[in-house]
Amino acid sequence: MSSQAGERLVARGGLPCGRVRVAGDKSISHRAAMFGALAEGETRITGFLAGEDCLATLTAFRRMGVATEGPDTGGNLRIAGVGLDGLQPPEEPLAMGNSGTSMRLLAGLLAGQHFPTVLTGDASLRNRPMNRVAEPLTRMGARIRAEGEGGRPPLRIEPAPDLKGRHHVLEVASAQVKSALMLAGLYADGETCVTEPAPTRDHTERMLAAFGYPISRDGATVCLDGGGRLGGTDLAIPGDLSSATFFLVAAAIIPGAELTIEEVGINPTRRGGLDILRAMGADIREANPRTLGGEPVADLEVRGGRLHGINIPTQTVPLAIDEFPALFVAAAAAEGRTVLREAEELRVKESDRIQVMAYGLQALGVAAEPLADGIVIDGGAMSGGKVDAHGDHRVAMAFAVASVVAEGPIEVTGAEAIRTSFPDFLDVVERAGLRVATITEGSNHG
Ligand code: S3P
């Protein structure tokens, strides 16, 4: 959670207006890289997110012998798939940077290979729990060990030629765990099923289908048989709703704002943040709904106004899990109290998002009380001030957009992490009419 070296933002607000596009969807880009690499034949992708997290996934496949071209500035990427059994042993440990999705999904995929691998990451990732994937994978016969203290990275994976399909009943609602088990299931003997305690993002299921791999769903359970094949395909990746949420919030909390965010994914398993903002009184319209790359998309039109606090319905939590830093800013700008419970997962994201957001909001004069599993925020006036994003991309972006209602500039340290998921955030912010400048700290700070 260090943010000593790196970038500082100074955000001075503005009135969001006009039309913008946000970066490609991070979750879908990871999966496109993975399935493209494992497919037979070429996969051509548009809208691939060239953020550090997805590039970590792509680089891992390059190190395992997969040829790729791109991504260029338009997110065009070609992957020459090697087939499910075509990966080559990497020469060194695979570095996953800040990306939990890369590490957890690759853990499942690599459990079925004929060569050993080690997965490692930056200080934040090395602090995140990995037994949630290592334990169920071990029950399939995988030989995988989280070598850090308390089940943390690095992950050491030894070849396990005889993975067995089985039925997993998950305790945590996690698309990363579900996806890791399904990826291992591609290499397992027999059927692998995963039952989830609550719906989580279903991009893996949709994309397997897009690559021609048979998969079935019955209620909360999804199943596939090992030993099939993936066929290379063409894929268009929509804008990331999680990235769009910073702009939805920026516009929703200030009367007079009028902003359209084009071609954003509105998958039902991701749209909890939209529903929460609407329940707080936000005026958001989904224009021009259509399908792109097997995913529902729309242009999101938001008009600013006054929001009010709510008790966030607990069933929306997994459907909005990445949106809470931005939603806490909306709560701080709203009238009245917002209460979030049953969201302890936020404590094991890229930072402890409950504590880090509470510290930041308090530094801006907002009454924010962290709870073990959530937060209570009393909306009201927000001052300017200094906050530390603790190297968490979504925390940094949330405080940058909070400046639209703050009484003075907001300085955010640890903002370099924005490159993990939204490398052109500053350009998009500027196009939306906000004033955010970045300052690179001298090396003597690092
Ligand atoms: C993701 C799933 C979520 C989310 C993460 C991306 C994915 O994590 O927070 O940013 O792409 O599967 P969990 O599944 O652990 O909740």
Short mmCIF file of N, CA and C in Angstrom, two decimals, residues 31-32 35-46 77-81 206-213 229-236 293-294:
data_model
loop_
_atom_site.label_atom_id
_atom_site.label_comp_id
_atom_site.label_asym_id
_atom_site.label_seq_id
_atom_site.Cartn_x
_atom_site.Cartn_y
_atom_site.Cartn_z
N ARG A 31 -9.86 -11.95 -20.01
CA ARG A 31 -10.38 -13.24 -20.50
C ARG A 31 -10.13 -13.38 -22.01
N ALA A 32 -10.22 -12.26 -22.73
CA ALA A 32 -9.97 -12.31 -24.17
C ALA A 32 -8.53 -12.74 -24.43
N PHE A 35 -8.32 -16.66 -23.40
CA PHE A 35 -8.98 -17.60 -24.32
C PHE A 35 -8.39 -17.49 -25.73
N GLY A 36 -7.97 -16.27 -26.10
CA GLY A 36 -7.31 -16.12 -27.40
C GLY A 36 -6.04 -16.96 -27.46
N ALA A 37 -5.26 -16.96 -26.36
CA ALA A 37 -4.02 -17.72 -26.32
C ALA A 37 -4.28 -19.22 -26.36
N LEU A 38 -5.36 -19.66 -25.74
CA LEU A 38 -5.64 -21.11 -25.63
C LEU A 38 -6.46 -21.65 -26.80
N ALA A 39 -6.89 -20.73 -27.67
CA ALA A 39 -7.74 -21.16 -28.79
C ALA A 39 -6.89 -21.75 -29.91
N GLU A 40 -7.55 -22.46 -30.81
CA GLU A 40 -6.88 -22.91 -32.04
C GLU A 40 -7.18 -21.86 -33.11
N GLY A 41 -6.13 -21.30 -33.70
CA GLY A 41 -6.32 -20.27 -34.72
C GLY A 41 -6.23 -18.88 -34.13
N GLU A 42 -6.43 -17.91 -35.02
CA GLU A 42 -6.19 -16.52 -34.61
C GLU A 42 -7.43 -15.90 -33.96
N THR A 43 -7.20 -15.04 -32.98
CA THR A 43 -8.27 -14.23 -32.39
C THR A 43 -7.94 -12.76 -32.64
N ARG A 44 -8.93 -12.02 -33.15
CA ARG A 44 -8.74 -10.58 -33.40
C ARG A 44 -9.66 -9.82 -32.45
N ILE A 45 -9.05 -8.95 -31.66
CA ILE A 45 -9.78 -8.25 -30.60
C ILE A 45 -9.75 -6.76 -30.89
N THR A 46 -10.86 -6.08 -30.68
CA THR A 46 -10.86 -4.61 -30.69
C THR A 46 -11.30 -4.12 -29.31
N LEU A 77 -5.81 -5.95 -31.17
CA LEU A 77 -4.86 -6.97 -30.72
C LEU A 77 -5.14 -8.26 -31.48
N ARG A 78 -4.06 -8.88 -31.98
CA ARG A 78 -4.19 -10.21 -32.60
C ARG A 78 -3.42 -11.20 -31.76
N ILE A 79 -4.02 -12.34 -31.55
CA ILE A 79 -3.36 -13.38 -30.78
C ILE A 79 -3.35 -14.65 -31.63
N ALA A 80 -2.16 -15.24 -31.80
CA ALA A 80 -2.06 -16.51 -32.53
C ALA A 80 -2.20 -17.63 -31.50
N GLY A 81 -3.42 -18.14 -31.37
CA GLY A 81 -3.69 -19.14 -30.33
C GLY A 81 -2.86 -20.40 -30.54
N ARG A 206 -19.71 -16.27 -20.70
CA ARG A 206 -20.07 -15.70 -22.02
C ARG A 206 -18.94 -15.88 -23.02
N MET A 207 -17.71 -15.69 -22.54
CA MET A 207 -16.61 -15.76 -23.50
C MET A 207 -16.27 -17.20 -23.89
N LEU A 208 -16.43 -18.13 -22.97
CA LEU A 208 -16.25 -19.54 -23.36
C LEU A 208 -17.22 -19.86 -24.49
N ALA A 209 -18.45 -19.42 -24.34
CA ALA A 209 -19.45 -19.67 -25.38
C ALA A 209 -19.02 -19.01 -26.69
N ALA A 210 -18.48 -17.78 -26.61
CA ALA A 210 -18.06 -17.08 -27.83
C ALA A 210 -16.91 -17.81 -28.53
N PHE A 211 -16.10 -18.54 -27.77
CA PHE A 211 -15.00 -19.32 -28.36
C PHE A 211 -15.45 -20.75 -28.70
N GLY A 212 -16.76 -20.98 -28.60
CA GLY A 212 -17.31 -22.25 -29.05
C GLY A 212 -17.16 -23.39 -28.05
N TYR A 213 -16.93 -23.07 -26.78
CA TYR A 213 -16.77 -24.15 -25.77
C TYR A 213 -18.10 -24.40 -25.08
N ARG A 229 -12.34 -28.01 -27.05
CA ARG A 229 -11.42 -27.10 -27.73
C ARG A 229 -12.06 -25.72 -27.88
N LEU A 230 -11.18 -24.72 -27.94
CA LEU A 230 -11.63 -23.33 -28.15
C LEU A 230 -11.22 -22.94 -29.57
N GLY A 231 -12.11 -22.27 -30.26
CA GLY A 231 -11.80 -21.84 -31.62
C GLY A 231 -11.56 -20.34 -31.66
N GLY A 232 -10.48 -19.89 -32.30
CA GLY A 232 -10.18 -18.46 -32.41
C GLY A 232 -11.37 -17.71 -33.00
N THR A 233 -11.52 -16.46 -32.62
CA THR A 233 -12.71 -15.71 -33.03
C THR A 233 -12.40 -14.21 -33.10
N ASP A 234 -13.38 -13.43 -33.53
CA ASP A 234 -13.28 -11.96 -33.49
C ASP A 234 -14.08 -11.46 -32.31
N LEU A 235 -13.51 -10.53 -31.57
CA LEU A 235 -14.18 -10.05 -30.35
C LEU A 235 -14.11 -8.54 -30.26
N ALA A 236 -15.22 -7.89 -29.91
CA ALA A 236 -15.21 -6.45 -29.63
C ALA A 236 -15.48 -6.28 -28.14
N GLY A 293 -19.92 -8.02 -28.84
CA GLY A 293 -19.07 -9.12 -28.39
C GLY A 293 -19.75 -10.01 -27.36
N GLY A 294 -21.04 -10.24 -27.53
CA GLY A 294 -21.77 -11.12 -26.60
C GLY A 294 -22.13 -10.45 -25.28
#
